[in-house]
Coordinates of C-alpha atoms in Angstrom, one line a residue:
D16 CA -2.7 12.4 9.8
K17 CA -1.8 8.7 10.1
T18 CA -3.3 5.3 11.2
F19 CA -2.0 3.6 14.3
G20 CA 0.5 0.9 13.3
F21 CA 1.9 2.9 10.5
D22 CA 5.2 3.8 12.2
S23 CA 5.6 0.2 13.2
A24 CA 5.2 -0.9 9.6
V25 CA 7.8 1.5 8.3
A26 CA 10.2 0.5 11.0
A27 CA 10.0 -2.9 10.1
A28 CA 9.9 -2.3 6.6
S29 CA 13.0 -0.3 6.6
E30 CA 14.7 -3.2 8.4
V31 CA 13.8 -5.7 5.7
I32 CA 15.0 -3.5 3.2
R33 CA 18.3 -3.6 5.0
N34 CA 18.2 -7.2 4.4
G35 CA 17.6 -6.8 0.9
W36 CA 20.6 -4.6 0.6
V37 CA 22.9 -7.3 2.2
E38 CA 21.4 -9.9 -0.5
A39 CA 22.1 -7.7 -3.0
T40 CA 25.7 -6.6 -2.1
S41 CA 26.6 -10.2 -1.6
A42 CA 26.7 -10.9 -5.2
K43 CA 28.0 -9.1 -8.5
R44 CA 25.3 -7.3 -10.3
G45 CA 22.6 -8.2 -7.3
V46 CA 19.3 -6.5 -7.3
G47 CA 17.3 -6.8 -4.1
I48 CA 13.6 -6.6 -4.5
V49 CA 11.5 -6.2 -1.5
K50 CA 7.6 -6.2 -1.7
L51 CA 5.9 -4.1 0.9
M52 CA 2.4 -3.7 2.1
G53 CA 0.5 -0.9 0.1
R54 CA -2.4 -2.3 -1.9
D55 CA -3.7 0.9 -3.1
A56 CA -1.1 3.7 -1.6
G57 CA 2.6 3.8 -1.4
F58 CA 3.0 5.3 2.0
V59 CA 4.6 2.5 3.7
A60 CA 7.0 1.9 0.6
M61 CA 7.8 5.8 0.2
H62 CA 8.7 6.1 4.2
A63 CA 10.4 2.9 4.4
A64 CA 12.8 4.1 1.5
L65 CA 13.4 7.4 3.0
A66 CA 14.0 6.0 6.4
S67 CA 16.5 3.1 5.0
T68 CA 18.5 5.5 2.5
I69 CA 19.5 2.8 0.6
V70 CA 16.8 2.2 -1.8
D71 CA 17.4 3.1 -5.6
L72 CA 13.8 2.6 -6.9
V73 CA 10.4 2.7 -5.4
L74 CA 7.4 1.7 -7.3
I75 CA 4.0 2.5 -6.0
P76 CA 0.4 2.3 -6.9
E77 CA 0.1 5.8 -7.8
V78 CA 2.6 5.8 -10.6
Q79 CA 2.3 3.7 -13.6
F80 CA 5.7 2.7 -15.1
K81 CA 7.0 0.9 -18.1
V82 CA 9.1 -2.2 -17.7
E83 CA 11.7 -1.0 -20.1
D84 CA 12.3 2.2 -18.0
I85 CA 13.0 0.0 -14.8
M86 CA 15.5 -2.1 -17.0
A87 CA 17.2 0.9 -18.1
H88 CA 17.4 2.1 -14.6
V89 CA 18.6 -1.2 -13.4
D90 CA 21.3 -1.1 -15.9
E91 CA 22.5 2.4 -15.2
T92 CA 22.5 1.6 -11.3
L93 CA 24.6 -1.5 -11.9
K94 CA 27.2 0.3 -13.9
T95 CA 27.5 2.9 -11.3
K96 CA 27.9 0.7 -8.2
N97 CA 27.4 -3.1 -9.0
F98 CA 24.1 -3.8 -7.0
M99 CA 20.7 -2.4 -6.3
V100 CA 17.5 -2.1 -4.1
I101 CA 13.9 -2.0 -5.0
A102 CA 11.2 -1.2 -3.0
V103 CA 7.8 -2.1 -4.4
A104 CA 4.3 -1.6 -2.9
E105 CA 2.1 -4.6 -3.4
G106 CA -0.5 -2.9 -5.4
A107 CA 2.1 -1.2 -8.0
G108 CA 2.1 -2.2 -11.5
Q109 CA -1.2 -3.7 -11.6
E110 CA -1.3 -2.6 -15.3
H111 CA 1.2 -5.4 -16.1
V112 CA -0.1 -8.3 -13.7
A113 CA -3.8 -7.6 -13.6
T114 CA -5.9 -10.8 -12.9
G115 CA -9.3 -9.7 -13.9
K116 CA -10.6 -11.5 -10.9
K117 CA -13.1 -10.4 -7.9
D118 CA -12.9 -12.2 -4.4
S119 CA -16.0 -13.1 -2.5
T120 CA -16.5 -9.6 -0.8
G121 CA -16.1 -8.1 -4.6
H122 CA -12.8 -6.7 -4.2
T123 CA -10.3 -6.9 -7.0
V124 CA -7.8 -9.8 -6.7
Y125 CA -4.2 -8.0 -7.3
G126 CA -1.7 -9.8 -9.2
D127 CA 1.8 -10.3 -7.7
I128 CA 3.9 -7.5 -8.9
G129 CA 6.9 -8.7 -6.9
V130 CA 7.2 -12.1 -8.6
F131 CA 6.7 -10.3 -12.0
L132 CA 9.5 -7.8 -11.2
R133 CA 11.8 -10.6 -9.9
D134 CA 11.4 -12.8 -13.2
K135 CA 11.7 -9.7 -15.3
V136 CA 14.9 -8.6 -13.7
N137 CA 16.4 -12.2 -13.8
S138 CA 15.7 -12.6 -17.5
H139 CA 17.3 -9.2 -18.2
L140 CA 20.4 -9.7 -16.1
K141 CA 21.1 -13.5 -16.7
P142 CA 22.8 -13.0 -20.1
V143 CA 25.5 -10.6 -18.0
G144 CA 26.0 -12.7 -15.0
G145 CA 23.4 -10.9 -12.6
R146 CA 20.3 -12.0 -10.7
S147 CA 17.7 -10.8 -8.2
F148 CA 17.0 -11.4 -4.6
Y149 CA 13.4 -11.4 -3.8
I150 CA 11.9 -10.8 -0.2
D151 CA 8.3 -10.9 0.5
P152 CA 7.9 -10.2 4.3
S153 CA 4.3 -10.4 4.1
Y154 CA 2.7 -11.0 7.7
I155 CA 6.3 -10.4 9.4
I156 CA 5.8 -6.7 9.0
R157 CA 2.0 -6.9 9.9
S158 CA 2.7 -8.9 13.1
V159 CA 5.8 -7.2 14.6
P160 CA 5.5 -5.9 18.1
I161 CA 4.4 -2.4 18.4
R162 CA 7.0 0.3 18.4
P163 CA 7.0 2.9 21.2
N164 CA 5.9 5.8 19.1
D165 CA 2.7 3.7 18.2
H166 CA 1.9 2.6 21.8
I167 CA 1.8 6.1 22.9
Y168 CA -0.2 7.2 19.9
C169 CA -2.8 4.2 20.3
S170 CA -3.1 4.8 24.2
R171 CA -3.9 8.4 23.2
L172 CA -6.4 7.5 20.7
A173 CA -8.1 4.9 23.1
R174 CA -8.3 7.4 26.0
D175 CA -9.8 10.0 23.6
A176 CA -12.4 7.4 21.9
V177 CA -13.7 6.4 25.5
H178 CA -14.0 10.1 26.3
T179 CA -15.9 10.9 23.1
A180 CA -18.4 7.9 23.8
M181 CA -18.9 9.2 27.4
R182 CA -20.0 12.5 26.1
G183 CA -22.7 10.8 23.9
Y184 CA -21.0 11.1 20.5
T185 CA -22.2 8.3 18.0
G186 CA -21.2 7.8 14.4
V187 CA -17.9 9.5 14.7
C188 CA -13.9 8.6 14.9
V189 CA -10.9 10.1 17.0
G190 CA -7.9 10.7 14.9
P191 CA -5.3 13.4 14.5
I192 CA -5.2 16.6 12.2
H193 CA -1.8 18.4 12.5
N194 CA -1.0 16.3 15.8
I195 CA -4.4 17.4 17.4
I196 CA -6.7 14.7 18.3
V197 CA -10.3 15.6 16.7
V198 CA -13.7 14.1 16.3
M199 CA -14.7 13.2 12.8
P200 CA -17.8 11.9 11.3
S201 CA -17.3 8.2 10.4
N202 CA -19.0 8.6 7.0
L203 CA -16.3 11.3 6.2
I204 CA -13.4 9.0 7.0
A205 CA -15.1 6.1 4.8
R206 CA -15.7 8.2 1.9
G207 CA -12.3 7.7 0.4
K208 CA -8.8 6.8 0.7
R209 CA -5.5 8.5 1.0
H210 CA -2.8 8.4 -1.6
V211 CA 0.4 9.6 -2.4
K212 CA 0.4 13.1 -3.8
I213 CA 3.0 12.9 -6.6
H214 CA 3.9 16.7 -6.2
S215 CA 4.2 16.4 -2.5
S216 CA 7.4 17.1 -0.7
G217 CA 7.5 13.5 0.8
W218 CA 7.4 11.8 -2.9
Q219 CA 10.0 14.3 -4.4
S220 CA 12.0 13.7 -1.4
C221 CA 12.0 10.0 -1.8
C222 CA 12.7 10.1 -5.6
Q223 CA 15.7 12.4 -4.9
V224 CA 17.2 10.2 -2.1
C225 CA 16.7 7.3 -4.3
N226 CA 18.1 8.9 -7.3
M227 CA 15.3 7.9 -9.6
P228 CA 15.0 8.7 -13.3
A229 CA 12.1 11.2 -13.9
N230 CA 10.1 8.5 -16.2
L231 CA 9.9 6.2 -13.0
T232 CA 8.7 9.1 -10.7
G233 CA 5.4 10.1 -12.2
L234 CA 6.3 13.8 -12.3
Q235 CA 7.0 13.7 -15.8
H236 CA 3.5 12.8 -16.7
A237 CA 1.9 14.8 -14.2
A238 CA 3.5 17.9 -15.5
K239 CA 1.7 17.6 -18.9

């Protein structure tokens, strides 16, 4: 269902988003931009936006976008309420900031979508007196104290992992499926990564709560 630490990360991210909202509302035509963890999937950004209820645009790795569509949405939002909040996962928009480099482990070095978006918004709004407020919380979110739900969850996983090992199982992981802790082969877990499903109720709810235009949700493209 989810990894340990996810609830704590979402809780911390939603608080940082509120900081972005405070900054955005402090200036005329202010746009708060918050970059959140999510190299290959947008679950943290999506859930943090749903939890905070004050985000106007969420950008995730699963949905490609055009910069001009973002600026059009910025203009429309500022026209309506004079401020805006954007949550962007760190792996979003790599088609715009690709580095073409690999690190020492062979993984792709991602470009900084947060800085890219900050600069684009600033250039777009400068002629009309607007500006962005960029927040990159980075390890502030990764290092927060564990929240109660995660504490209970981790304790539950630890106990079941010990019991599984004492029963003689090897090459397996323990984790919840529909809130029931089960034993799964490790190679099954390592086979691939989970991604936000564009047609899921979670993503569609996020798009509706944020009042995002269809061309930034991925739904328009996915329907074709």
